[in-house]
Amino acid sequence: MPEITISMAEGRTDEQKAGMMRDITQALVKNLGVDADAVVIQINEAPLRHKMKGGKTFVERAAAAKK
Amino acid sequence: MPEITISMAEGRTDEQKAGMMRDITQALVKNLGVDADAVVIQINEAPLRHKMKGGKTFVERAAAAKK
Amino acid sequence: MPEITISMAEGRTDEQKAGMMRDITQALVKNLGVDADAVVIQINEAPLRHKMKGGKTFVERAAAAKK
Amino acid sequence: MPEITISMAEGRTDEQKAGMMRDITQALVKNLGVDADAVVIQINEAPLRHKMKGGKTFVERAAAAKK
Amino acid sequence: MPEITISMAEGRTDEQKAGMMRDITQALVKNLGVDADAVVIQINEAPLRHKMKGGKTFVERAAAAKK
Amino acid sequence: MPEITISMAEGRTDEQKAGMMRDITQALVKNLGVDADAVVIQINEAPLRHKMKGGKTFVERAAAAKK
């Protein structure tokens, strides 16, 4: 019955996100022996301006990466 | 001072969500003896594509339920 | 399928906490029309020194309340 | 490596939110001795109708405050 | 940079939990193309009396399963 | 009314953690203009074996750092 929360910045495709959640589901089935039906996953996606790492928002980090 | 976080997929009406939060507030007042003012509740609502159960996104689950 | 997380300081009895979780379950059943089985609730309980309000840890708040 | 999650209602400016995250980053660097790069912060922002305090949604609280 | 939080009841071995976290790390590396070093995972483990599903605490569910 | 959750591994002193929470409180008061009393912070502290970064538990990372 583990519940998984993923905190991430926007910018990934729906395919990437669905694939990630499917593989996480399998990681729990394999390691904990639970039914897939018991695994619930939610992505809490933040706009780039609502996430910071190293003192820079992801807006600033994206701008710096483009230079 | 408990803080309540509700992780749920989109699709409920504002009336359902407000009613749910009011009743949760009362559940804390009744059982913990706190003032209603001490109870803070936030819904983190995810689009259907950002939530998975049983290895299926809620987009896939909604499509399967319609068949 | 909502998942509920309750962040609270230690100090309540098991009866209080179980009663609170049962009433929250009913709040979701009543307002959202979900099965009780779909409702998962977890309490993340913190020791008093790991929680702060108004710039005071709950250790300090408990000491102030005793005076 | 602490991860910080901020649950708040919408309504602050981007400047307020970025300033808050920068100062929180510094609070961790100063008190824990970690590198700024190790500090990750995400704001989970809720619309006013998805947040409740004292049994009133933030929509109701905003309306009451205007009177 | 996704941060993963796993909410689960106590009762799994350290090997199960470490294996689960390793496989989740790989799920993110594979699907998002991030470095493993960018993936941070934390388990918030609750005692059985602090978790409820279907209106029963995990203490009650464990007792029922034994019968 | 922002609620702050800090996910971190065990190992810091109570003084470090209280200082961090006090400075985070001030960061919100300064940037958002809220009363300190409106700021609630909780640390969800995990044992080293319940946290992973870069595919290694913090138990493994601590062992590697000692070498």
Short mmCIF file of C-alpha atoms in Angstrom, two decimals:
data_model
loop_
_atom_site.label_atom_id
_atom_site.label_comp_id
_atom_site.label_asym_id
_atom_site.label_seq_id
_atom_site.Cartn_x
_atom_site.Cartn_y
_atom_site.Cartn_z
CA MET A 1 0.00 0.00 0.00
CA PRO A 2 2.85 2.37 -0.40
CA GLU A 3 1.88 5.77 -1.77
CA ILE A 4 4.51 7.45 -3.90
CA THR A 5 4.75 11.20 -4.38
CA ILE A 6 7.05 12.61 -7.04
CA SER A 7 7.97 16.29 -6.77
CA MET A 8 9.31 17.54 -10.06
CA ALA A 9 9.55 20.57 -12.31
CA GLU A 10 7.47 20.73 -15.46
CA GLY A 11 9.10 19.91 -18.77
CA ARG A 12 8.89 16.15 -19.26
CA THR A 13 6.60 14.54 -21.83
CA ASP A 14 3.55 12.54 -20.83
CA GLU A 15 5.29 9.45 -22.21
CA GLN A 16 8.29 10.00 -19.95
CA LYS A 17 6.10 10.51 -16.93
CA ALA A 18 3.85 7.50 -17.61
CA GLY A 19 6.89 5.29 -18.26
CA MET A 20 8.48 6.45 -15.02
CA MET A 21 5.33 5.68 -13.04
CA ARG A 22 4.96 2.24 -14.63
CA ASP A 23 8.56 1.34 -13.78
CA ILE A 24 8.15 2.60 -10.22
CA THR A 25 5.04 0.43 -9.90
CA GLN A 26 7.10 -2.57 -11.01
CA ALA A 27 9.87 -1.65 -8.56
CA LEU A 28 7.39 -1.96 -5.72
CA VAL A 29 5.76 -5.15 -7.00
CA LYS A 30 9.19 -6.76 -7.36
CA ASN A 31 10.76 -5.65 -4.10
CA LEU A 32 7.79 -5.61 -1.72
CA GLY A 33 5.68 -8.39 -3.18
CA VAL A 34 2.58 -6.20 -3.31
CA ASP A 35 -0.07 -6.28 -6.04
CA ALA A 36 0.29 -3.57 -8.66
CA ASP A 37 -3.22 -2.48 -7.66
CA ALA A 38 -1.92 -1.51 -4.24
CA VAL A 39 0.56 0.99 -5.69
CA VAL A 40 -0.63 4.58 -6.03
CA ILE A 41 1.63 7.24 -7.51
CA GLN A 42 1.08 10.97 -7.87
CA ILE A 43 3.27 13.54 -9.58
CA ASN A 44 3.18 16.98 -7.98
CA GLU A 45 4.53 19.03 -10.87
CA ALA A 46 5.72 22.56 -10.27
CA PRO A 47 6.18 25.37 -12.78
CA LEU A 48 9.87 26.28 -13.19
CA ARG A 49 9.43 29.41 -11.07
CA HIS A 50 8.20 27.33 -8.12
CA LYS A 51 11.28 25.18 -7.80
CA MET A 52 14.79 26.10 -6.66
CA LYS A 53 18.09 24.29 -6.40
CA GLY A 54 21.38 25.83 -5.35
CA GLY A 55 19.73 29.18 -4.72
CA LYS A 56 18.49 29.52 -8.33
CA THR A 57 14.94 28.98 -9.57
CA PHE A 58 14.56 26.51 -12.40
CA VAL A 59 13.76 29.52 -14.61
CA GLU A 60 17.23 30.90 -13.84
CA ARG A 61 18.84 27.50 -14.21
CA ALA A 62 17.22 26.95 -17.62
CA ALA A 63 18.39 30.41 -18.75
CA ALA A 64 21.94 29.71 -17.55
CA ALA A 65 21.98 26.32 -19.31
CA LYS A 66 21.12 27.96 -22.65
CA LYS A 67 24.11 30.27 -22.57
CA MET B 1 -2.12 22.16 14.58
CA PRO B 2 -2.31 19.21 12.34
CA GLU B 3 -1.78 20.00 8.67
CA ILE B 4 -3.69 17.81 6.25
CA THR B 5 -2.60 17.17 2.68
CA ILE B 6 -4.98 15.48 0.27
CA SER B 7 -3.47 14.00 -2.89
CA MET B 8 -6.18 13.40 -5.46
CA ALA B 9 -6.90 13.33 -9.17
CA GLU B 10 -8.93 16.12 -10.74
CA GLY B 11 -12.59 15.54 -11.45
CA ARG B 12 -14.52 16.41 -8.30
CA THR B 13 -16.71 19.49 -8.02
CA ASP B 14 -15.78 22.44 -5.83
CA GLU B 15 -18.77 21.59 -3.65
CA GLN B 16 -17.51 18.05 -3.09
CA LYS B 17 -14.05 19.27 -2.24
CA ALA B 18 -15.22 22.02 0.12
CA GLY B 19 -17.63 19.62 1.86
CA MET B 20 -14.83 17.09 2.27
CA MET B 21 -12.51 19.68 3.80
CA ARG B 22 -15.22 20.95 6.17
CA ASP B 23 -15.93 17.43 7.40
CA ILE B 24 -12.23 16.70 7.84
CA THR B 25 -11.95 19.90 9.89
CA GLN B 26 -14.76 18.66 12.11
CA ALA B 27 -13.11 15.23 12.41
CA LEU B 28 -10.05 16.91 13.91
CA VAL B 29 -11.99 19.24 16.17
CA LYS B 30 -14.01 16.29 17.51
CA ASN B 31 -11.21 13.79 17.99
CA LEU B 32 -8.28 16.00 18.95
CA GLY B 33 -10.07 18.78 20.77
CA VAL B 34 -8.34 21.47 18.72
CA ASP B 35 -9.91 24.72 17.56
CA ALA B 36 -11.13 24.67 13.97
CA ASP B 37 -8.77 27.60 13.40
CA ALA B 38 -5.81 25.31 14.06
CA VAL B 39 -6.75 22.98 11.21
CA VAL B 40 -5.18 23.70 7.82
CA ILE B 41 -6.02 21.54 4.81
CA GLN B 42 -4.59 21.65 1.29
CA ILE B 43 -5.63 19.61 -1.74
CA ASN B 44 -2.80 18.79 -4.12
CA GLU B 45 -4.80 17.97 -7.21
CA ALA B 46 -3.17 16.17 -10.11
CA PRO B 47 -4.30 15.97 -13.72
CA LEU B 48 -5.37 12.43 -14.67
CA ARG B 49 -2.11 11.86 -16.56
CA HIS B 50 -0.09 12.55 -13.40
CA LYS B 51 -1.63 9.84 -11.30
CA MET B 52 -1.31 6.06 -11.57
CA LYS B 53 -2.84 3.08 -9.78
CA GLY B 54 -2.28 -0.54 -10.66
CA GLY B 55 0.16 0.40 -13.41
CA LYS B 56 -2.43 2.48 -15.31
CA THR B 57 -2.64 6.26 -15.43
CA PHE B 58 -5.99 7.71 -14.48
CA VAL B 59 -6.39 8.63 -18.16
CA GLU B 60 -6.17 4.93 -19.03
CA ARG B 61 -8.41 3.97 -16.11
CA ALA B 62 -11.07 6.49 -17.17
CA ALA B 63 -10.95 5.19 -20.75
CA ALA B 64 -11.26 1.58 -19.55
CA ALA B 65 -14.19 2.49 -17.29
CA LYS B 66 -16.12 3.96 -20.25
CA LYS B 67 -16.00 0.74 -22.23
CA MET C 1 -8.36 7.15 -4.31
CA PRO C 2 -7.40 10.19 -2.36
CA GLU C 3 -4.38 9.73 -0.13
CA ILE C 4 -4.41 11.74 3.06
CA THR C 5 -1.29 12.76 4.93
CA ILE C 6 -1.57 14.22 8.42
CA SER C 7 1.44 16.11 9.77
CA MET C 8 1.21 16.44 13.52
CA ALA C 9 3.26 16.62 16.69
CA GLU C 10 3.35 13.66 19.05
CA GLY C 11 1.15 13.69 22.11
CA ARG C 12 -2.26 12.34 21.11
CA THR C 13 -3.51 8.93 22.23
CA ASP C 14 -3.91 6.04 19.82
CA GLU C 15 -7.67 6.26 20.37
CA GLN C 16 -7.71 9.91 19.32
CA LYS C 17 -5.65 9.19 16.24
CA ALA C 18 -7.68 6.14 15.16
CA GLY C 19 -10.95 8.03 15.71
CA MET C 20 -9.67 10.95 13.65
CA MET C 21 -8.66 8.65 10.79
CA ARG C 22 -12.01 6.83 10.86
CA ASP C 23 -13.93 10.09 10.70
CA ILE C 24 -11.72 11.37 7.87
CA THR C 25 -12.43 8.14 5.99
CA GLN C 26 -16.15 8.78 6.41
CA ALA C 27 -15.73 12.39 5.27
CA LEU C 28 -14.33 11.12 1.97
CA VAL C 29 -16.91 8.37 1.54
CA LYS C 30 -19.72 10.87 2.15
CA ASN C 31 -18.47 13.75 0.04
CA LEU C 32 -16.73 11.98 -2.83
CA GLY C 33 -18.79 8.84 -3.09
CA VAL C 34 -15.72 6.60 -2.97
CA ASP C 35 -15.52 3.21 -1.25
CA ALA C 36 -13.91 3.30 2.18
CA ASP C 37 -11.38 0.82 0.78
CA ALA C 38 -10.11 3.50 -1.59
CA VAL C 39 -9.18 5.83 1.26
CA VAL C 40 -5.63 5.60 2.60
CA ILE C 41 -4.47 7.79 5.47
CA GLN C 42 -1.03 8.14 7.02
CA ILE C 43 0.01 10.17 10.05
CA ASN C 44 3.52 11.58 9.88
CA GLU C 45 4.11 12.26 13.55
CA ALA C 46 6.97 14.47 14.60
CA PRO C 47 8.66 14.72 17.99
CA LEU C 48 8.00 18.09 19.64
CA ARG C 49 11.50 19.31 18.80
CA HIS C 50 10.86 18.74 15.08
CA LYS C 51 7.88 21.03 14.81
CA MET C 52 7.70 24.83 15.03
CA LYS C 53 4.94 27.40 14.98
CA GLY C 54 5.36 31.11 15.45
CA GLY C 55 9.12 30.74 15.69
CA LYS C 56 8.94 28.41 18.73
CA THR C 57 9.47 24.66 18.72
CA PHE C 58 6.67 22.64 20.25
CA VAL C 59 9.08 21.91 23.11
CA GLU C 60 9.24 25.63 23.83
CA ARG C 61 5.50 26.05 23.33
CA ALA C 62 4.74 23.22 25.77
CA ALA C 63 7.10 24.75 28.35
CA ALA C 64 5.48 28.19 27.92
CA ALA C 65 2.00 26.68 28.27
CA LYS C 66 2.93 25.15 31.65
CA LYS C 67 3.91 28.45 33.18
CA MET D 1 20.27 17.13 1.13
CA PRO D 2 17.19 18.38 2.82
CA GLU D 3 14.22 18.71 0.49
CA ILE D 4 11.81 21.48 1.36
CA THR D 5 8.15 21.48 0.36
CA ILE D 6 6.09 24.61 0.79
CA SER D 7 2.31 24.23 0.72
CA MET D 8 0.67 27.58 0.09
CA ALA D 9 -2.31 29.24 -1.50
CA GLU D 10 -1.89 31.19 -4.72
CA GLY D 11 -1.63 34.94 -4.57
CA ARG D 12 2.01 35.83 -3.96
CA THR D 13 4.20 37.40 -6.63
CA ASP D 14 7.03 35.52 -8.29
CA GLU D 15 9.46 37.93 -6.60
CA GLN D 16 8.06 37.08 -3.17
CA LYS D 17 8.26 33.37 -3.85
CA ALA D 18 11.79 33.47 -5.28
CA GLY D 19 12.99 35.65 -2.39
CA MET D 20 11.45 33.25 0.11
CA MET D 21 13.15 30.26 -1.52
CA ARG D 22 16.51 32.04 -1.63
CA ASP D 23 16.31 32.91 2.06
CA ILE D 24 15.27 29.36 2.95
CA THR D 25 18.28 28.08 1.00
CA GLN D 26 20.51 30.37 3.07
CA ALA D 27 18.83 29.20 6.29
CA LEU D 28 19.91 25.65 5.49
CA VAL D 29 23.41 26.58 4.38
CA LYS D 30 23.93 28.58 7.58
CA ASN D 31 22.44 26.15 10.08
CA LEU D 32 23.32 22.77 8.58
CA GLY D 33 26.59 23.59 6.86
CA VAL D 34 25.42 22.10 3.56
CA ASP D 35 26.26 23.43 0.11
CA ALA D 36 23.53 25.54 -1.46
CA ASP D 37 23.55 23.01 -4.31
CA ALA D 38 22.27 20.35 -1.94
CA VAL D 39 19.15 22.34 -1.11
CA VAL D 40 16.07 21.65 -3.24
CA ILE D 41 12.84 23.54 -2.64
CA GLN D 42 9.44 23.10 -4.28
CA ILE D 43 6.31 25.18 -3.81
CA ASN D 44 3.06 23.22 -4.09
CA GLU D 45 0.68 26.07 -4.77
CA ALA D 46 -3.04 25.52 -4.41
CA PRO D 47 -5.90 27.57 -5.86
CA LEU D 48 -7.87 29.36 -3.12
CA ARG D 49 -10.70 26.83 -3.39
CA HIS D 50 -8.31 23.97 -2.58
CA LYS D 51 -7.19 25.28 0.76
CA MET D 52 -9.10 25.59 4.03
CA LYS D 53 -8.38 27.00 7.47
CA GLY D 54 -10.80 27.21 10.34
CA GLY D 55 -13.48 25.47 8.31
CA LYS D 56 -13.49 28.15 5.57
CA THR D 57 -11.93 27.84 2.12
CA PHE D 58 -9.50 30.58 1.19
CA VAL D 59 -12.14 31.80 -1.27
CA GLU D 60 -14.50 32.35 1.67
CA ARG D 61 -11.74 33.86 3.79
CA ALA D 62 -10.79 36.30 1.04
CA ALA D 63 -14.44 37.31 0.62
CA ALA D 64 -14.83 37.82 4.37
CA ALA D 65 -11.64 39.90 4.53
CA LYS D 66 -12.99 42.29 1.88
CA LYS D 67 -16.08 43.14 3.86
CA MET E 1 15.97 16.47 -9.74
CA PRO E 2 12.81 14.70 -8.89
CA GLU E 3 12.36 14.04 -5.20
CA ILE E 4 10.50 10.88 -4.33
CA THR E 5 8.59 10.37 -1.10
CA ILE E 6 7.35 6.92 -0.17
CA SER E 7 4.65 6.71 2.51
CA MET E 8 4.46 3.20 3.89
CA ALA E 9 3.70 1.18 6.98
CA GLU E 10 6.54 -0.45 8.89
CA GLY E 11 7.22 -4.14 8.36
CA ARG E 12 9.51 -4.48 5.36
CA THR E 13 13.14 -5.51 5.68
CA ASP E 14 15.99 -3.10 5.03
CA GLU E 15 16.91 -5.20 1.98
CA GLN E 16 13.42 -4.81 0.53
CA LYS E 17 13.45 -1.08 1.12
CA ALA E 18 16.95 -0.53 -0.29
CA GLY E 19 16.14 -2.67 -3.35
CA MET E 20 12.94 -0.71 -3.93
CA MET E 21 14.80 2.61 -3.73
CA ARG E 22 17.53 1.40 -6.09
CA ASP E 23 14.98 0.29 -8.67
CA ILE E 24 13.08 3.55 -8.37
CA THR E 25 16.34 5.41 -8.96
CA GLN E 26 16.86 3.38 -12.13
CA ALA E 27 13.27 4.06 -13.22
CA LEU E 28 14.02 7.78 -13.16
CA VAL E 29 17.41 7.49 -14.83
CA LYS E 30 15.87 5.40 -17.63
CA ASN E 31 12.72 7.40 -18.25
CA LEU E 32 13.84 10.96 -17.55
CA GLY E 33 17.46 10.77 -18.62
CA VAL E 34 18.68 12.28 -15.34
CA ASP E 35 21.87 11.31 -13.51
CA ALA E 36 21.36 8.89 -10.64
CA ASP E 37 22.95 11.56 -8.44
CA ALA E 38 19.99 13.83 -9.10
CA VAL E 39 17.52 11.34 -7.67
CA VAL E 40 16.70 11.67 -3.96
CA ILE E 41 14.31 9.26 -2.28
CA GLN E 42 12.96 9.26 1.26
CA ILE E 43 10.76 6.69 2.96
CA ASN E 44 8.35 8.13 5.53
CA GLU E 45 7.57 4.98 7.47
CA ALA E 46 4.61 4.92 9.82
CA PRO E 47 3.93 2.55 12.71
CA LEU E 48 0.93 0.31 11.97
CA ARG E 49 -1.29 2.36 14.29
CA HIS E 50 -0.62 5.51 12.25
CA LYS E 51 -1.92 4.18 8.96
CA MET E 52 -5.48 3.36 7.91
CA LYS E 53 -7.10 1.86 4.82
CA GLY E 54 -10.77 1.08 4.42
CA GLY E 55 -11.53 2.49 7.85
CA LYS E 56 -9.22 0.05 9.65
CA THR E 57 -5.81 0.81 11.10
CA PHE E 58 -3.01 -1.45 9.91
CA VAL E 59 -2.98 -2.90 13.43
CA GLU E 60 -6.59 -4.02 12.89
CA ARG E 61 -5.87 -5.20 9.37
CA ALA E 62 -2.90 -7.28 10.54
CA ALA E 63 -5.03 -8.83 13.30
CA ALA E 64 -7.83 -9.63 10.82
CA ALA E 65 -5.34 -11.20 8.38
CA LYS E 66 -4.09 -13.58 11.06
CA LYS E 67 -7.50 -15.05 11.72
CA MET F 1 -0.30 30.23 6.20
CA PRO F 2 2.35 28.40 4.34
CA GLU F 3 3.16 24.99 5.77
CA ILE F 4 6.75 23.87 5.39
CA THR F 5 7.83 20.25 5.33
CA ILE F 6 11.52 19.40 5.58
CA SER F 7 12.56 15.90 4.51
CA MET F 8 16.00 15.09 5.88
CA ALA F 9 18.18 12.28 7.14
CA GLU F 10 18.92 12.00 10.84
CA GLY F 11 22.22 13.29 12.16
CA ARG F 12 21.81 16.99 12.89
CA THR F 13 21.72 18.36 16.42
CA ASP F 14 18.55 19.80 17.93
CA GLU F 15 20.24 23.20 17.93
CA GLN F 16 20.88 23.00 14.19
CA LYS F 17 17.33 21.94 13.48
CA ALA F 18 15.75 24.60 15.71
CA GLY F 19 17.99 27.30 14.23
CA MET F 20 17.06 26.21 10.73
CA MET F 21 13.35 26.34 11.53
CA ARG F 22 13.65 29.76 13.15
CA ASP F 23 15.46 31.17 10.11
CA ILE F 24 12.91 29.63 7.75
CA THR F 25 10.16 31.27 9.80
CA GLN F 26 11.90 34.61 9.37
CA ALA F 27 12.31 33.97 5.63
CA LEU F 28 8.54 33.71 5.31
CA VAL F 29 7.79 36.67 7.57
CA LYS F 30 10.20 38.84 5.57
CA ASN F 31 9.23 37.78 2.05
CA LEU F 32 5.50 37.13 2.39
CA GLY F 33 4.58 39.63 5.07
CA VAL F 34 2.82 36.99 7.17
CA ASP F 35 2.82 36.83 10.96
CA ALA F 36 5.31 34.37 12.44
CA ASP F 37 2.32 32.69 14.07
CA ALA F 38 1.02 31.72 10.64
CA VAL F 39 4.16 29.75 9.81
CA VAL F 40 4.13 26.04 10.66
CA ILE F 41 7.17 23.87 9.98
CA GLN F 42 7.61 20.13 10.40
CA ILE F 43 10.75 18.05 9.94
CA ASN F 44 10.13 14.54 8.65
CA GLU F 45 13.40 12.92 9.66
CA ALA F 46 14.38 9.58 8.18
CA PRO F 47 16.89 7.06 9.49
CA LEU F 48 19.92 6.77 7.19
CA ARG F 49 18.64 3.48 5.77
CA HIS F 50 15.41 5.14 4.63
CA LYS F 51 17.03 7.73 2.40
CA MET F 52 18.87 7.30 -0.90
CA LYS F 53 20.73 9.59 -3.26
CA GLY F 54 22.57 8.52 -6.38
CA GLY F 55 21.50 4.92 -5.90
CA LYS F 56 23.15 4.62 -2.46
CA THR F 57 21.43 4.65 0.89
CA PHE F 58 22.73 7.21 3.36
CA VAL F 59 24.15 4.27 5.32
CA GLU F 60 26.29 3.40 2.29
CA ARG F 61 27.15 7.04 1.65
CA ALA F 62 28.28 7.54 5.26
CA ALA F 63 30.43 4.39 5.04
CA ALA F 64 31.98 5.56 1.77
CA ALA F 65 32.69 9.01 3.22
CA LYS F 66 34.65 7.47 6.10
CA LYS F 67 37.06 5.67 3.84
#
